[in-house]
Amino acid sequence: MISLLLLSNSAVADDKKQTQAPKTKSEAAQQAQQKVNGRVLKVEQNQTTYRVKVLQKSGRVVSVDVDKKSGKVSKEKKD
């Protein structure tokens, strides 16, 4: 039972890591890469978001936005 609680707490900690606000383009790229699973091609930023372009294994390029304040990764957008 104790191990179940420990596993539960580590899962919550992992969720918090994924939603932390990125401080750099590199952190935004990592978050986008985890969501989309591919190779990061480019990271651009504006005042509120990082836009990350990712090349998937299928050859498809997708863009995702990573919010600078919340760290939330937006749904994929087709390019």
Tab-separated table of N, CA and C in Angstrom:
chain	number	residue	atom	x	y	z
A	1	MET	N	0.823	-1.187	0.000
A	1	MET	CA	0.000	0.000	0.000
A	1	MET	C	0.870	1.255	0.000
A	2	ILE	N	1.935	1.233	0.763
A	2	ILE	CA	2.832	2.387	0.801
A	2	ILE	C	3.469	2.602	-0.564
A	3	SER	N	3.866	1.513	-1.223
A	3	SER	CA	4.479	1.664	-2.542
A	3	SER	C	3.492	2.251	-3.540
A	4	LEU	N	2.216	1.915	-3.404
A	4	LEU	CA	1.197	2.478	-4.280
A	4	LEU	C	1.103	3.988	-4.083
A	5	LEU	N	1.165	4.437	-2.850
A	5	LEU	CA	1.138	5.873	-2.572
A	5	LEU	C	2.369	6.572	-3.135
A	6	LEU	N	3.519	5.938	-3.009
A	6	LEU	CA	4.743	6.523	-3.545
A	6	LEU	C	4.680	6.641	-5.059
A	7	LEU	N	4.172	5.605	-5.721
A	7	LEU	CA	4.027	5.654	-7.177
A	7	LEU	C	3.046	6.749	-7.579
A	8	SER	N	1.985	6.866	-6.845
A	8	SER	CA	0.982	7.894	-7.116
A	8	SER	C	1.591	9.285	-6.987
A	9	ASN	N	2.376	9.518	-5.946
A	9	ASN	CA	3.015	10.816	-5.752
A	9	ASN	C	4.021	11.123	-6.846
A	10	SER	N	4.762	10.135	-7.302
A	10	SER	CA	5.738	10.386	-8.367
A	10	SER	C	5.031	10.687	-9.681
A	11	ALA	N	3.881	10.090	-9.918
A	11	ALA	CA	3.117	10.381	-11.131
A	11	ALA	C	2.617	11.819	-11.110
A	12	VAL	N	2.202	12.283	-9.953
A	12	VAL	CA	1.760	13.674	-9.815
A	12	VAL	C	2.937	14.608	-10.054
A	13	ALA	N	4.097	14.271	-9.537
A	13	ALA	CA	5.287	15.091	-9.741
A	13	ALA	C	5.653	15.137	-11.215
A	14	ASP	N	5.545	14.012	-11.916
A	14	ASP	CA	5.836	13.988	-13.346
A	14	ASP	C	4.882	14.880	-14.115
A	15	ASP	N	3.598	14.882	-13.742
A	15	ASP	CA	2.622	15.743	-14.398
A	15	ASP	C	2.982	17.213	-14.204
A	16	LYS	N	3.440	17.576	-13.019
A	16	LYS	CA	3.818	18.958	-12.754
A	16	LYS	C	5.023	19.366	-13.583
A	17	LYS	N	5.957	18.452	-13.765
A	17	LYS	CA	7.132	18.746	-14.579
A	17	LYS	C	6.723	19.070	-16.006
A	18	GLN	N	5.758	18.350	-16.534
A	18	GLN	CA	5.347	18.551	-17.917
A	18	GLN	C	4.625	19.870	-18.110
A	19	THR	N	4.038	20.423	-17.079
A	19	THR	CA	3.276	21.647	-17.228
A	19	THR	C	3.981	22.858	-16.636
A	20	GLN	N	5.256	22.738	-16.315
A	20	GLN	CA	5.990	23.892	-15.816
A	20	GLN	C	6.222	24.868	-16.959
A	21	ALA	N	6.201	26.128	-16.631
A	21	ALA	CA	6.441	27.152	-17.633
A	21	ALA	C	7.887	27.072	-18.118
A	22	PRO	N	8.070	26.996	-19.428
A	22	PRO	CA	9.438	26.944	-19.960
A	22	PRO	C	10.129	28.294	-19.806
A	23	LYS	N	11.389	28.269	-19.406
A	23	LYS	CA	12.148	29.509	-19.233
A	23	LYS	C	13.016	29.804	-20.450
A	24	THR	N	13.257	28.773	-21.254
A	24	THR	CA	14.111	28.939	-22.433
A	24	THR	C	13.492	28.250	-23.638
A	25	LYS	N	14.030	28.565	-24.807
A	25	LYS	CA	13.584	27.891	-26.031
A	25	LYS	C	13.845	26.392	-25.946
A	26	SER	N	14.947	26.036	-25.314
A	26	SER	CA	15.310	24.629	-25.171
A	26	SER	C	14.275	23.860	-24.350
A	27	GLU	N	13.811	24.456	-23.252
A	27	GLU	CA	12.793	23.805	-22.431
A	27	GLU	C	11.476	23.678	-23.198
A	28	ALA	N	11.118	24.708	-23.951
A	28	ALA	CA	9.896	24.658	-24.764
A	28	ALA	C	10.017	23.554	-25.814
A	29	ALA	N	11.187	23.421	-26.409
A	29	ALA	CA	11.419	22.383	-27.412
A	29	ALA	C	11.255	20.992	-26.812
A	30	GLN	N	11.767	20.794	-25.604
A	30	GLN	CA	11.637	19.497	-24.930
A	30	GLN	C	10.174	19.156	-24.664
A	31	GLN	N	9.416	20.140	-24.193
A	31	GLN	CA	8.005	19.895	-23.904
A	31	GLN	C	7.237	19.556	-25.178
A	32	ALA	N	7.517	20.274	-26.251
A	32	ALA	CA	6.844	20.010	-27.522
A	32	ALA	C	7.242	18.639	-28.064
A	33	GLN	N	8.509	18.303	-27.951
A	33	GLN	CA	9.008	17.024	-28.443
A	33	GLN	C	8.351	15.859	-27.715
A	34	GLN	N	8.127	15.995	-26.425
A	34	GLN	CA	7.451	14.945	-25.660
A	34	GLN	C	6.017	14.777	-26.135
A	35	LYS	N	5.364	15.875	-26.462
A	35	LYS	CA	3.964	15.826	-26.884
A	35	LYS	C	3.819	15.232	-28.290
A	36	VAL	N	4.706	15.624	-29.201
A	36	VAL	CA	4.568	15.269	-30.612
A	36	VAL	C	5.411	14.066	-31.007
A	37	ASN	N	6.518	13.850	-30.329
A	37	ASN	CA	7.425	12.741	-30.612
A	37	ASN	C	8.037	12.864	-32.011
A	38	GLY	N	9.077	13.675	-32.089
A	38	GLY	CA	9.784	13.865	-33.352
A	38	GLY	C	11.020	14.708	-33.130
A	39	ARG	N	11.586	15.202	-34.222
A	39	ARG	CA	12.807	16.009	-34.154
A	39	ARG	C	12.444	17.488	-34.275
A	40	VAL	N	12.895	18.283	-33.342
A	40	VAL	CA	12.603	19.714	-33.348
A	40	VAL	C	13.400	20.382	-34.459
A	41	LEU	N	12.681	21.127	-35.300
A	41	LEU	CA	13.313	21.827	-36.406
A	41	LEU	C	13.590	23.292	-36.089
A	42	LYS	N	12.634	23.918	-35.388
A	42	LYS	CA	12.739	25.355	-35.176
A	42	LYS	C	11.901	25.768	-33.963
A	43	VAL	N	12.386	26.759	-33.238
A	43	VAL	CA	11.627	27.317	-32.121
A	43	VAL	C	11.610	28.836	-32.294
A	44	GLU	N	10.410	29.386	-32.344
A	44	GLU	CA	10.237	30.834	-32.413
A	44	GLU	C	9.475	31.263	-31.170
A	45	GLN	N	9.611	32.536	-30.811
A	45	GLN	CA	8.870	32.996	-29.643
A	45	GLN	C	8.258	34.359	-29.907
A	46	ASN	N	7.132	34.588	-29.231
A	46	ASN	CA	6.546	35.917	-29.183
A	46	ASN	C	6.323	36.242	-27.712
A	47	GLN	N	5.474	37.204	-27.405
A	47	GLN	CA	5.323	37.614	-26.013
A	47	GLN	C	4.696	36.546	-25.125
A	48	THR	N	3.806	35.707	-25.686
A	48	THR	CA	3.060	34.777	-24.839
A	48	THR	C	3.371	33.304	-25.066
A	49	THR	N	3.921	32.959	-26.230
A	49	THR	CA	4.139	31.538	-26.534
A	49	THR	C	5.461	31.288	-27.255
A	50	TYR	N	5.857	30.029	-27.201
A	50	TYR	CA	6.910	29.519	-28.077
A	50	TYR	C	6.199	28.688	-29.140
A	51	ARG	N	6.529	28.866	-30.408
A	51	ARG	CA	6.001	28.021	-31.474
A	51	ARG	C	7.128	27.073	-31.866
A	52	VAL	N	6.843	25.778	-31.772
A	52	VAL	CA	7.864	24.761	-32.030
A	52	VAL	C	7.439	23.930	-33.233
A	53	LYS	N	8.304	23.859	-34.243
A	53	LYS	CA	8.048	23.019	-35.416
A	53	LYS	C	8.813	21.710	-35.234
A	54	VAL	N	8.092	20.610	-35.442
A	54	VAL	CA	8.653	19.282	-35.192
A	54	VAL	C	8.449	18.405	-36.416
A	55	LEU	N	9.497	17.684	-36.814
A	55	LEU	CA	9.426	16.714	-37.902
A	55	LEU	C	9.167	15.340	-37.313
A	56	GLN	N	8.026	14.747	-37.673
A	56	GLN	CA	7.694	13.412	-37.190
A	56	GLN	C	8.343	12.361	-38.080
A	57	LYS	N	8.426	11.125	-37.576
A	57	LYS	CA	9.036	10.038	-38.338
A	57	LYS	C	8.322	9.789	-39.658
A	58	SER	N	7.042	10.110	-39.721
A	58	SER	CA	6.257	9.922	-40.942
A	58	SER	C	6.631	10.933	-42.024
A	59	GLY	N	7.420	11.953	-41.658
A	59	GLY	CA	7.802	12.992	-42.597
A	59	GLY	C	6.925	14.233	-42.493
A	60	ARG	N	5.930	14.164	-41.665
A	60	ARG	CA	4.998	15.278	-41.476
A	60	ARG	C	5.605	16.315	-40.525
A	61	VAL	N	5.444	17.590	-40.862
A	61	VAL	CA	5.898	18.665	-39.991
A	61	VAL	C	4.679	19.234	-39.270
A	62	VAL	N	4.758	19.300	-37.954
A	62	VAL	CA	3.663	19.863	-37.157
A	62	VAL	C	4.201	20.999	-36.299
A	63	SER	N	3.330	21.952	-36.011
A	63	SER	CA	3.673	23.060	-35.121
A	63	SER	C	2.822	22.966	-33.874
A	64	VAL	N	3.438	23.209	-32.742
A	64	VAL	CA	2.700	23.283	-31.480
A	64	VAL	C	3.114	24.562	-30.776
A	65	ASP	N	2.207	25.083	-29.980
A	65	ASP	CA	2.501	26.261	-29.183
A	65	ASP	C	2.665	25.849	-27.729
A	66	VAL	N	3.690	26.404	-27.089
A	66	VAL	CA	3.925	26.167	-25.671
A	66	VAL	C	3.748	27.512	-24.968
A	67	ASP	N	2.758	27.575	-24.088
A	67	ASP	CA	2.459	28.809	-23.377
A	67	ASP	C	3.589	29.140	-22.406
A	68	LYS	N	4.057	30.375	-22.440
A	68	LYS	CA	5.185	30.772	-21.601
A	68	LYS	C	4.844	30.796	-20.113
A	69	LYS	N	3.611	31.123	-19.763
A	69	LYS	CA	3.243	31.218	-18.350
A	69	LYS	C	2.843	29.879	-17.754
A	70	SER	N	2.046	29.108	-18.490
A	70	SER	CA	1.515	27.865	-17.922
A	70	SER	C	2.314	26.628	-18.325
A	71	GLY	N	3.011	26.701	-19.449
A	71	GLY	CA	3.718	25.534	-19.961
A	71	GLY	C	2.819	24.597	-20.737
A	72	LYS	N	1.553	24.970	-20.906
A	72	LYS	CA	0.600	24.115	-21.615
A	72	LYS	C	0.994	24.036	-23.095
A	73	VAL	N	1.007	22.803	-23.604
A	73	VAL	CA	1.317	22.567	-25.012
A	73	VAL	C	-0.001	22.455	-25.761
A	74	SER	N	-0.154	23.291	-26.793
A	74	SER	CA	-1.394	23.315	-27.555
A	74	SER	C	-1.512	22.075	-28.411
A	75	LYS	N	-2.694	21.867	-28.948
A	75	LYS	CA	-2.903	20.751	-29.867
A	75	LYS	C	-2.072	20.976	-31.117
A	76	GLU	N	-1.791	19.882	-31.812
A	76	GLU	CA	-0.987	19.946	-33.014
A	76	GLU	C	-1.715	20.734	-34.095
A	77	LYS	N	-0.912	21.439	-34.884
A	77	LYS	CA	-1.443	22.151	-36.023
A	77	LYS	C	-0.702	21.660	-37.259
A	78	LYS	N	-1.418	21.434	-38.335
A	78	LYS	CA	-0.796	20.955	-39.573
A	78	LYS	C	-0.114	22.121	-40.280
A	79	ASP	N	1.058	21.841	-40.858
A	79	ASP	CA	1.762	22.827	-41.684
A	79	ASP	C	1.718	22.425	-43.122
